[in-house]
Short mmCIF file of C-alpha atoms in Angstrom, two decimals:
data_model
loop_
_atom_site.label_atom_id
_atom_site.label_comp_id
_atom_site.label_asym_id
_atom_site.label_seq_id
_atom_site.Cartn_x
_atom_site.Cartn_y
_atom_site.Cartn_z
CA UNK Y 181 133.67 81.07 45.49
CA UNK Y 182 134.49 81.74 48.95
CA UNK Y 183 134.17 85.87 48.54
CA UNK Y 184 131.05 85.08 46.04
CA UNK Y 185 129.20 83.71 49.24
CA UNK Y 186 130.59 86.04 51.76
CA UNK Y 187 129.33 89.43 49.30
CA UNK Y 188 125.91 87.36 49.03
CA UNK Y 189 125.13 87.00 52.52
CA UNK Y 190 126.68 90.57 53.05
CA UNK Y 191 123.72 91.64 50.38
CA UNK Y 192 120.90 89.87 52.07
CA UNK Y 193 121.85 91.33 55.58
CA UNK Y 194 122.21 94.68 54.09
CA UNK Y 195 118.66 94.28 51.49
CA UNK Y 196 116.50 92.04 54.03
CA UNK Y 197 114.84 93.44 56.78
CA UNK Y 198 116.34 92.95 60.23
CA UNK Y 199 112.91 92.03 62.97
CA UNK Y 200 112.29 88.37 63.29
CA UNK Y 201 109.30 87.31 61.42
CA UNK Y 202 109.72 90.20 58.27
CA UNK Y 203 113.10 88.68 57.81
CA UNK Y 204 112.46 85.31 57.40
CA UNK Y 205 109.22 85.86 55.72
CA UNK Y 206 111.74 87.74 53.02
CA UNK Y 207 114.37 85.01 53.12
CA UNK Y 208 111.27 82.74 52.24
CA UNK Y 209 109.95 84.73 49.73
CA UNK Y 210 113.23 85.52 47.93
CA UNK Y 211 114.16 81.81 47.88
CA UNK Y 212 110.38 81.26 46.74
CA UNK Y 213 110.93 83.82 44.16
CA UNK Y 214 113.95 82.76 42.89
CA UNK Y 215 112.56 79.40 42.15
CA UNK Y 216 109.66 80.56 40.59
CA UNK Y 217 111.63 82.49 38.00
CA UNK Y 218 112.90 79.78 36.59
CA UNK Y 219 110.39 77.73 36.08
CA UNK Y 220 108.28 80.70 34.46
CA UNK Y 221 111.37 81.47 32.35
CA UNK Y 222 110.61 78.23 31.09
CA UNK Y 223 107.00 78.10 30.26
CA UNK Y 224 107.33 79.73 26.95
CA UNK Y 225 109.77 76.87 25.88
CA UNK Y 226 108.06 74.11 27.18
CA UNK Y 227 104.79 74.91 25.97
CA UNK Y 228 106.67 74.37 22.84
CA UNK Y 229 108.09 71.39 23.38
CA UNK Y 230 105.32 69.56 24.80
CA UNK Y 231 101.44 69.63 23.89
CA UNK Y 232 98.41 70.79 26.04
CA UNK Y 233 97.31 67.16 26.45
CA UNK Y 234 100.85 66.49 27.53
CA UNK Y 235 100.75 69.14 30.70
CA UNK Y 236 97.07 67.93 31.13
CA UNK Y 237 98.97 64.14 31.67
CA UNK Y 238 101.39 66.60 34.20
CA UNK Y 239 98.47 67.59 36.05
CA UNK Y 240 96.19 64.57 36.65
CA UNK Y 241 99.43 63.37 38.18
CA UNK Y 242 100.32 66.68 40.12
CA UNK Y 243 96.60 65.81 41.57
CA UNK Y 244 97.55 62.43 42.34
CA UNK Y 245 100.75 63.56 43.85
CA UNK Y 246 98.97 66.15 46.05
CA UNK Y 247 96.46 63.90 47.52
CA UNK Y 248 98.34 61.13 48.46
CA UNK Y 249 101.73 63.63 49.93
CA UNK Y 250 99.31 65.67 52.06
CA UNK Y 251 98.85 62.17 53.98
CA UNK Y 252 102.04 60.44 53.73
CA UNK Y 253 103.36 61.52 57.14
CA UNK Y 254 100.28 61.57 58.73
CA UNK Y 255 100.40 64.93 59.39
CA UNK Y 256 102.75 64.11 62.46
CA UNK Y 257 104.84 66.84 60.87
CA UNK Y 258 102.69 69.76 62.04
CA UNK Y 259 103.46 68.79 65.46
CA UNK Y 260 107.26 68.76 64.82
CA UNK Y 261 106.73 72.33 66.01
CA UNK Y 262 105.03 71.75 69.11
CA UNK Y 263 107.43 70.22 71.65
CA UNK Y 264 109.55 72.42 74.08
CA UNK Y 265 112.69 69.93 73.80
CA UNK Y 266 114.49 69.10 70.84
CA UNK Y 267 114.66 65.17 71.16
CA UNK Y 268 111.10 64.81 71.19
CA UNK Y 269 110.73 67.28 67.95
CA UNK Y 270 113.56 64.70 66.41
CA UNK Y 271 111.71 61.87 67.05
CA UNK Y 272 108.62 63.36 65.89
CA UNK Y 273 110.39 63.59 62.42
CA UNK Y 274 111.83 60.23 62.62
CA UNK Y 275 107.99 58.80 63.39
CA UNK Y 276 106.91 61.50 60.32
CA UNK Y 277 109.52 60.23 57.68
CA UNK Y 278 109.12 56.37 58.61
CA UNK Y 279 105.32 57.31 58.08
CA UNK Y 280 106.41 58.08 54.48
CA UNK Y 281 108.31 55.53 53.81
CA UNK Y 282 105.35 52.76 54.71
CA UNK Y 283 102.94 55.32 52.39
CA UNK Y 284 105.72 54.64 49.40
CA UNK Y 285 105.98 50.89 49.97
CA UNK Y 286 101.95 51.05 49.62
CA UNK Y 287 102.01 53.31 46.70
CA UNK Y 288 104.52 50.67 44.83
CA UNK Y 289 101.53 47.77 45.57
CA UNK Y 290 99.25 49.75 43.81
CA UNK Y 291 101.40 50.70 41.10
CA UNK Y 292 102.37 47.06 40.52
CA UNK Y 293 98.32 45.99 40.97
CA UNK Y 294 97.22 48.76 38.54
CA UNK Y 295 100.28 47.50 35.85
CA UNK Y 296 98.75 44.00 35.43
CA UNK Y 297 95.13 45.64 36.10
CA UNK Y 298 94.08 48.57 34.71
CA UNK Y 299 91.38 49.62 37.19
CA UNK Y 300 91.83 53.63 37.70
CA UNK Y 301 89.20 55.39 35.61
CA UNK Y 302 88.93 57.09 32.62
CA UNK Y 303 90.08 60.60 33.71
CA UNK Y 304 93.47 58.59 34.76
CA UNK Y 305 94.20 56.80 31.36
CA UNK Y 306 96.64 59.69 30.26
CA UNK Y 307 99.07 58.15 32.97
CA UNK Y 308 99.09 54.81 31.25
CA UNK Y 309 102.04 53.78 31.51
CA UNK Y 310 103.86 56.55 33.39
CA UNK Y 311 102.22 55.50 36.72
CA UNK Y 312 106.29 53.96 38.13
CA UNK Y 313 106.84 57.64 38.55
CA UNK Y 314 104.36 58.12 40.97
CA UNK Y 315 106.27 56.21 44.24
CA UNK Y 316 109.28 58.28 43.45
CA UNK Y 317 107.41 61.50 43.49
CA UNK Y 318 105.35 60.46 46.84
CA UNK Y 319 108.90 59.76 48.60
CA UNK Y 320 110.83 62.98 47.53
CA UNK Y 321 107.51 64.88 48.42
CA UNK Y 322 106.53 63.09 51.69
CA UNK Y 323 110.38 63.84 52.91
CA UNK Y 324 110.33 67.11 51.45
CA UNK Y 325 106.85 68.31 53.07
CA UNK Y 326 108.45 66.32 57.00
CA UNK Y 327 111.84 68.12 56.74
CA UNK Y 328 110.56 71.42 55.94
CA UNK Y 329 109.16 71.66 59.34
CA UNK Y 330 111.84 70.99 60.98
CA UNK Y 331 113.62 73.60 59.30
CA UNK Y 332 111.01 75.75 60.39
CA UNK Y 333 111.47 74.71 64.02
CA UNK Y 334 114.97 75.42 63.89
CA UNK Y 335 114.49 79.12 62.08
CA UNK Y 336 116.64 77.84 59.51
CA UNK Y 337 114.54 79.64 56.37
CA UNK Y 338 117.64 80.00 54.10
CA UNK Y 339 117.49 76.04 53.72
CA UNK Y 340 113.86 76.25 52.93
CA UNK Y 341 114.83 78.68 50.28
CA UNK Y 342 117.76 76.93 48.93
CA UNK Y 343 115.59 73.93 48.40
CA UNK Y 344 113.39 75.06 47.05
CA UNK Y 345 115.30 76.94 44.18
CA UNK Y 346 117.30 73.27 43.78
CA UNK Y 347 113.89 71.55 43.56
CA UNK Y 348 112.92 73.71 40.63
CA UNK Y 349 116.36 73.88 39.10
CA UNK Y 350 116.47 70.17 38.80
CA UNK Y 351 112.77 69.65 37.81
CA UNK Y 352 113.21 72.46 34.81
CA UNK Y 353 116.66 70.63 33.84
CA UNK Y 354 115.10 67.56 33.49
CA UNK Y 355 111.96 68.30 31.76
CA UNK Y 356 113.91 70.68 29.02
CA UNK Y 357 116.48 67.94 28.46
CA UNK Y 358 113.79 64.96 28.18
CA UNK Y 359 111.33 67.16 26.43
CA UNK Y 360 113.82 67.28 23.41
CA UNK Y 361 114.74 63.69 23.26
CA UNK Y 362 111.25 62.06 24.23
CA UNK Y 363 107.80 62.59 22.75
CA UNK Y 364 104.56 62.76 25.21
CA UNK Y 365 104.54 63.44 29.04
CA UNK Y 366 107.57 61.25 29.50
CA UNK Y 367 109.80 64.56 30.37
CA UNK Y 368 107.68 66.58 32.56
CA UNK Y 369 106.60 63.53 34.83
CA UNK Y 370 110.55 62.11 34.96
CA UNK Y 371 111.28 66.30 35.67
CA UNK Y 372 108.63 66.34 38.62
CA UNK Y 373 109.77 63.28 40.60
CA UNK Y 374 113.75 64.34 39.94
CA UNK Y 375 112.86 67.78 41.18
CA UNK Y 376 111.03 66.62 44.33
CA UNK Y 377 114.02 64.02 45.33
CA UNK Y 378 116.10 67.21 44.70
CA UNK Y 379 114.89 69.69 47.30
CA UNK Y 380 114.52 66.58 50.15
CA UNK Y 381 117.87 65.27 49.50
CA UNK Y 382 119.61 68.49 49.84
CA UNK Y 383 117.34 68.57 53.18
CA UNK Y 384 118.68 65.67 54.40
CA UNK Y 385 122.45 66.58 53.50
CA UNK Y 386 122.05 69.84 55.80
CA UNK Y 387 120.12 67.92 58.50
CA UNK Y 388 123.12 64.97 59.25
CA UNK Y 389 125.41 67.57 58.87
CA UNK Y 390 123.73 69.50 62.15
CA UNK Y 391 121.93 67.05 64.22
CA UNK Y 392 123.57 63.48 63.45
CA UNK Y 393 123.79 62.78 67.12
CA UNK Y 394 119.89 63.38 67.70
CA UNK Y 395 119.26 61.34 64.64
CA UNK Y 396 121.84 58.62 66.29
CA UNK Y 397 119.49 59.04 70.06
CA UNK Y 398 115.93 58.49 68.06
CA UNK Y 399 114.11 55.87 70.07
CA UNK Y 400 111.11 54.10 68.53
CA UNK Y 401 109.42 53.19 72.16
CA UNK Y 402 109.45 57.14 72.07
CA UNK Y 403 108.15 57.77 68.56
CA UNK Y 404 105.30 55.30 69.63
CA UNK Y 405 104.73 57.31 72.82
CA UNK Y 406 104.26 60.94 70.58
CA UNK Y 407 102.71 59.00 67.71
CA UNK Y 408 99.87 58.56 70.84
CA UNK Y 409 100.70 62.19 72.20
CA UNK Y 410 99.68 63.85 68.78
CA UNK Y 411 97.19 61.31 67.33
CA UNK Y 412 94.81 64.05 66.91
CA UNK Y 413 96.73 64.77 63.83
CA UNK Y 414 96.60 61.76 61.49
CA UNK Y 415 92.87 61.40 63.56
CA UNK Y 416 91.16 64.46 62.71
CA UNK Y 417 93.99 66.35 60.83
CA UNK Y 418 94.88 64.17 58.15
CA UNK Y 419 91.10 63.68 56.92
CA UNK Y 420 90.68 67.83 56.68
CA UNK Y 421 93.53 67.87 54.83
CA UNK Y 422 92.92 64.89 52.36
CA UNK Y 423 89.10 66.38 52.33
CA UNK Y 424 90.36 69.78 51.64
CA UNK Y 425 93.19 69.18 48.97
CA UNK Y 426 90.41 67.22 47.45
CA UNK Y 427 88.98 70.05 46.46
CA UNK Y 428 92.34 71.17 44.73
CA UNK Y 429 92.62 67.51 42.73
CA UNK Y 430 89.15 67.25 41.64
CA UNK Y 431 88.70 70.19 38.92
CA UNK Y 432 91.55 68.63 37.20
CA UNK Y 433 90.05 65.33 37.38
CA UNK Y 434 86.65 66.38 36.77
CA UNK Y 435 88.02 68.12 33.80
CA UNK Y 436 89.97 64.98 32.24
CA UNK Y 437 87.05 62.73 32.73
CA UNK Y 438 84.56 65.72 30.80
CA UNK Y 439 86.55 67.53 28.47
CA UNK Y 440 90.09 64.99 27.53
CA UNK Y 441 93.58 66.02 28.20
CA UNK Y 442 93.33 68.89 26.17
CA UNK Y 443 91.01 70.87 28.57
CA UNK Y 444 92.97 69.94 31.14
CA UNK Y 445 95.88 71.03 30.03
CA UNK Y 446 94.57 74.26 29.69
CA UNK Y 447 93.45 74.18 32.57
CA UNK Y 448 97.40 73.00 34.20
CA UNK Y 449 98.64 75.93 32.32
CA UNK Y 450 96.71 78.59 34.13
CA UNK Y 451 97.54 76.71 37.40
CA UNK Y 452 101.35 76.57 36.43
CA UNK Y 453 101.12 80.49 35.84
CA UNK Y 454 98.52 81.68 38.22
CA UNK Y 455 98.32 79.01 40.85
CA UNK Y 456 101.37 77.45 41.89
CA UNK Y 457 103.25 80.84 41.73
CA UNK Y 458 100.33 82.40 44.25
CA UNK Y 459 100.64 78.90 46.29
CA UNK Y 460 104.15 78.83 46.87
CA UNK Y 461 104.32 82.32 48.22
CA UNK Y 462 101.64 82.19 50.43
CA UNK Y 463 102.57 78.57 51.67
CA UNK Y 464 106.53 80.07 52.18
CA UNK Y 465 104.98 82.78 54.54
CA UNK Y 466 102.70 80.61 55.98
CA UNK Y 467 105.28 78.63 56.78
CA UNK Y 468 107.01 81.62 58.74
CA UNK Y 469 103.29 82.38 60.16
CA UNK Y 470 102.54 78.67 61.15
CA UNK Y 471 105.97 78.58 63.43
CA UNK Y 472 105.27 81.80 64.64
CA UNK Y 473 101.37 81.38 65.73
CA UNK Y 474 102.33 77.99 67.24
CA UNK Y 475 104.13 79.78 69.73
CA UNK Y 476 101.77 83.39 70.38
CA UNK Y 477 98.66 81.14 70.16
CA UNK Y 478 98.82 81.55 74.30
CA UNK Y 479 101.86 83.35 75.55
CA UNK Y 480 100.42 86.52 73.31
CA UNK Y 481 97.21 86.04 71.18
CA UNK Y 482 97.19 90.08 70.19
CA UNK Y 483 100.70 90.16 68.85
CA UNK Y 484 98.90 86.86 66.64
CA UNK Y 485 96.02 89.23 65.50
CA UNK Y 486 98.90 92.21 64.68
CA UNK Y 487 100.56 89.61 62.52
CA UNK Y 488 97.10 87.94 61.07
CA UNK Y 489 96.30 90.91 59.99
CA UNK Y 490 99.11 92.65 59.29
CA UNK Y 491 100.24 89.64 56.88
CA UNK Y 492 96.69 89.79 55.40
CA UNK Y 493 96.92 93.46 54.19
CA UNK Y 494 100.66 92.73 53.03
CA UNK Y 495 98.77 89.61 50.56
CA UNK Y 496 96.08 92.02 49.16
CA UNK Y 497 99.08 94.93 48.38
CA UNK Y 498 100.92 91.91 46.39
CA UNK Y 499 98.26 90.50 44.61
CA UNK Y 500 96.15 93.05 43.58
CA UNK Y 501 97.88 94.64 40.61
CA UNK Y 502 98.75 91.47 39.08
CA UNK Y 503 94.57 90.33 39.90
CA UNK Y 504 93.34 93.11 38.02
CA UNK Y 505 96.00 92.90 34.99
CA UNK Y 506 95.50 88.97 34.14
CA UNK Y 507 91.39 89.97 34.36
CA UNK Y 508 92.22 92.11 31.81
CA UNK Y 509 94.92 90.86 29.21
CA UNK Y 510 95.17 86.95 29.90
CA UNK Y 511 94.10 85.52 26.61
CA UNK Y 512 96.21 88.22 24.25
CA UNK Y 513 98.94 87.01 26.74
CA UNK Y 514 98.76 83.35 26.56
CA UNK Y 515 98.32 83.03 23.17
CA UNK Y 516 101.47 85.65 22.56
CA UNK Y 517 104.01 83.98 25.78
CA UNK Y 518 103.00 80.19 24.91
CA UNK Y 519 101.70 80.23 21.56
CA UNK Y 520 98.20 80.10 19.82
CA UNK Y 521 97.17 76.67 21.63
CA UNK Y 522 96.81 78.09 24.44
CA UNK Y 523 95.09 80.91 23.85
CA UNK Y 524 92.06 79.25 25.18
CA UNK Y 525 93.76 78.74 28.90
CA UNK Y 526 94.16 82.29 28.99
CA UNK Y 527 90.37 82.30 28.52
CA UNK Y 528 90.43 79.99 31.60
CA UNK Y 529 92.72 82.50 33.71
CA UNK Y 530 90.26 85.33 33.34
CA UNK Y 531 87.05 83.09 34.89
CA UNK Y 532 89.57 82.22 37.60
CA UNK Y 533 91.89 85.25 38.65
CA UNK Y 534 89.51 86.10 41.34
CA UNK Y 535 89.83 83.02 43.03
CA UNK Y 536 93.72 82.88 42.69
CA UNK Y 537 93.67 86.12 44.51
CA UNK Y 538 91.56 85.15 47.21
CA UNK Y 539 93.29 82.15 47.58
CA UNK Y 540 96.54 83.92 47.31
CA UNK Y 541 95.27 86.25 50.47
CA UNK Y 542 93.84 83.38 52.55
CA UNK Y 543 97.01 80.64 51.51
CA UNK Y 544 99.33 82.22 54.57
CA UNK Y 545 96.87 82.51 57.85
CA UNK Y 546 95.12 78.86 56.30
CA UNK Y 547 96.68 76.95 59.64
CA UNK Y 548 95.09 79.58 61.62
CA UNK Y 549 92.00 77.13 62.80
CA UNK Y 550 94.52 74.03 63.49
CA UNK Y 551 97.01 75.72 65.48
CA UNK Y 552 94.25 77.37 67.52
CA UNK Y 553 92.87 73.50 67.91
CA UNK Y 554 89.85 74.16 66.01
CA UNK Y 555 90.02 71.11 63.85
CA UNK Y 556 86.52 70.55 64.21
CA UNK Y 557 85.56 74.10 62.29
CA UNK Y 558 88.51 73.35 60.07
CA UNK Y 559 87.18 69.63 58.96
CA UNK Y 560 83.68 71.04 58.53
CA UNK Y 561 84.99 73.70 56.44
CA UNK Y 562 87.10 71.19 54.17
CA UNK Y 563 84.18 69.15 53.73
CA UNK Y 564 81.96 71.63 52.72
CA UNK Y 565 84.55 73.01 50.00
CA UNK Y 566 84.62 69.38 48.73
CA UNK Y 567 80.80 69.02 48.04
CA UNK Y 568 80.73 72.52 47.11
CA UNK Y 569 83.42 71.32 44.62
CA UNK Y 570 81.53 68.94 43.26
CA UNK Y 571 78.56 70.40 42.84
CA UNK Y 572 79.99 73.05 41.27
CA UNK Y 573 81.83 71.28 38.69
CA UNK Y 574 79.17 68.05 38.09
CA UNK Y 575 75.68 70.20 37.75
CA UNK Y 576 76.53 72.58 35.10
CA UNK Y 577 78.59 69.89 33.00
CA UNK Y 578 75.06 67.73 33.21
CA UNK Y 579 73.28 70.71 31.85
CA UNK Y 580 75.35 70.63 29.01
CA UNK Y 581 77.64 73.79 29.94
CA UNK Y 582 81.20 73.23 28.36
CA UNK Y 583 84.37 73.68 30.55
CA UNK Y 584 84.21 77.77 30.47
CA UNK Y 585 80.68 78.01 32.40
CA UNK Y 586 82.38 74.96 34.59
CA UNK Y 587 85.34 76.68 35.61
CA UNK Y 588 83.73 80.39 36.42
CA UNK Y 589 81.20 78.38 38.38
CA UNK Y 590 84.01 76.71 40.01
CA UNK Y 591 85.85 80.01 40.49
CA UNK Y 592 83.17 81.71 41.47
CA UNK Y 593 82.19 79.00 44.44
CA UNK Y 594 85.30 79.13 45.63
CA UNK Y 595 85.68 82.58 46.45
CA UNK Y 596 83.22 83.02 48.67
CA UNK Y 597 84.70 79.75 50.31
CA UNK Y 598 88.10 81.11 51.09
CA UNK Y 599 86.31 84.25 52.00
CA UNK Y 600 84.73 82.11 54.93
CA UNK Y 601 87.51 80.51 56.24
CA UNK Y 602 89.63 83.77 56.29
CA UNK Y 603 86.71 85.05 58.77
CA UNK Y 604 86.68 81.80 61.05
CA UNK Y 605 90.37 82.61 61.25
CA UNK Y 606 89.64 86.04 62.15
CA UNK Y 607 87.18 85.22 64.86
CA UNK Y 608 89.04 82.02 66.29
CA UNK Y 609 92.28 84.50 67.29
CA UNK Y 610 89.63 87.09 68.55
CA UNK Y 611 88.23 84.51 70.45
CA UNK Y 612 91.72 83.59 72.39
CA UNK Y 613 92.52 87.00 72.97
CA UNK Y 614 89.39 87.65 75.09
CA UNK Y 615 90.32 84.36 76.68
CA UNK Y 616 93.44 85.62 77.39
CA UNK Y 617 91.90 89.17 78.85
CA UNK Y 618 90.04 87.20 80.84
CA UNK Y 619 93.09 85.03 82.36
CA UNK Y 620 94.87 88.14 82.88
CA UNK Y 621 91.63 90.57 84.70
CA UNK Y 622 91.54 86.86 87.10
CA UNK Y 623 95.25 86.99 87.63
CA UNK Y 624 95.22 91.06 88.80
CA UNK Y 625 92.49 90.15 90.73
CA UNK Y 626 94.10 88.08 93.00
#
């Protein structure tokens, strides 16, 4: 085992590129890459095992999931990155993680008020009786999402990678071995909240074994004082975020309270192939990118525009090809990978490949606008996505559209959107490197 890992690491020094940020954007990616092999590898079986109303279940809960992780920390996590010494970053995490566990402890009141009353609505009925799963998922994600960023503080990528590959080991594991045993949704909801509490407690393994004694000198009279120090974050932050992942949620609600489970199912599919794949690469290297702008943001605001842009082009290369090919092929492909049921979500995938890419391009530089402190152009930008959304998805239903017309106006909105906020990026860093010309002609001046 020993000369198994020792020829492995000799491999990725020899295969992975050697500057700072391509390196660890690889490492990332790889580890990214890794885990998203197995869970396509799976696809094909588990459309099999399990019906399209079963991964529509999966998804209204994925939503759920989403909306209430992106706020379980408060967002204090971003700032994990921001303080020059490392006690302060540590308690930072400690105030981020305690954050999540007070969001879990809510989560479980809710569960236990919904249990005796049913009061979620219609689009949320597929969970009856699944909804226990939901605090366990919102814990291993909430840790997950806080201890990722300190990874990323401390450069350590290859844990990033290696949790996420046990993540999605454990979740595939789990949903295969239910899925054979169990009838419904049962084994891809149990697989979900296994696989999150996977990746954070191998997180939390690797973090007492390196920084016990900083865990051990957390204060909470200091977590109060940086909970104040950073309150911008769960102030102004946290809303953007819920606003914007909002957006993300609400197709797959809209489409369970329109069109049933089965739609939406269809519609988790073409996420599961086209989305999450697309996400998870662009949020590994803007991961890498986040770290990395936090610190050129004023010490050296042109090498941030070489590596905007530079990671920008790098995006289009990648995604292209495989943009162009699912336009093409996607429902012969569906229906011959998952089966004939789902032919119709490779209908799906062709009204919303375009978006995917663009989303795919603009999913690494999206922090861009927060780390520059432009929250303000960043909430008003999440906020108009939502209505846009909205309108998007609710008009054309009311006109008596079905769910194809829905999605490619969806798809179509959303473009352009992404397109936007990729050129507020663009002009926020050309905005701080005249500031910093500026700084520097005043400085040779005197």
């Amino acid at each position: 085992m020993k000369n198994m890992q020792e020829t492995l690491r000799h491999l990725l020094n020899r295969w992975l590129p050697r500057g700072g940020f391509a390196r660890s954007v690889s490492i990332l990616v790889s580890g990214t890459a890794l885990a998203q092999v197995i869970a396509t590898a799976a696809s094909p079986i588990l459309t099999r095992i399990y019906k399209p109303a079963d991964f529509g279940a999966l998804q209204v809960f994925n939503s759920l999931v989403l909306l209430i992780v992106i706020a379980a920390s408060g967002r204090y996590e971003l700032a994990i990155l921001l303080p020059e010494d490392e006690q302060s970053s540590i308690d930072i995490l400690g105030l981020a993680i305690l954050c999540v566990f007070l969001t879990t402890m809510i989560t479980v009141a809710i569960v236990i008020i919904c249990h005796f009353h049913w009061m979620l609505p219609a689009s949320m009925s597929v969970l009856r009786g699944y909804l226990w799963l939901l605090p366990l998922s919102v814990l291993g994600g909430g840790l997950y999402q806080a201890l990722s960023y300190w990874a990323m503080r401390q450069n350590d990528y290859s844990q990033i990678a290696k949790s996420k590959f046990t993540q999605a080991g454990s979740q595939v594991a789990t949903q295969l071995g239910v899925g054979f045993v169990a009838h419904g949704p049962l084994g891809l909801l149990v697989g979900d909240s296994i696989g999150r509490m996977a990746g954070s407690g191998r997180f939390f393994r690797d973090l007492w074994r390196s920084s016990s004694d900083s865990l051990y000198a957390i204060r909470f009279s200091r977590m109060i004082k940086l909970a104040r120090r950073y309150r911008d974050y769960p102030l102004i932050s946290m809303w953007g975020a819920l606003i914007n992942l909002s957006g993300l949620a609400l197709p797959s609600l809209f489409l369970a309270e329109y069109f049933g489970a089965q739609g939406t199912g269809w519609f988790a599919l073409v996420y599961r192939v086209l989305g999450v794949p697309s996400a998870l690469i662009g949020l590994s290297i803007s991961q890498v990118y986040a770290s990395e702008a936090a610190k050129l943001s004023r010490s050296n605001p042109n090498r941030l525009m070489y590596i905007f842009l530079k990671t920008t082009r790098r995006m289009i290369y990648l995604g292209l090809a495989p943009c162009i090919v699912f336009m093409i092929i996607s429902p012969w492909a569906f229906q011959l990978i998952f089966g004939q049921p789902w032919r119709e979500a490779g209908v799906y995938a062709r009204y919303l490949t375009l978006m995917f890419f663009t989303g795919f391009i603009n999913s690494p530089v999206q922090w861009t606008l927060v780390i520059l402190e432009r929250q303000r152009a960043q909430f008003t930008w999440d906020i108009s996505k939502l209505a846009i959304t909205i309108f998007t998805m609710t008009v054309p239903h009311y006109m008596g559209y079905g769910p194809r017309v829905v999605l490619l106006s969806f798809g179509s909105a959303m473009t352009v959107m992404y397109v936007i906020h990729w050129t507020q990026s663009y002009f926020a860093i050309g905005h701080r490197v005249k500031l910093a010309e500026v700084e520097l002609a005043k400085t040779k001046a005197v």
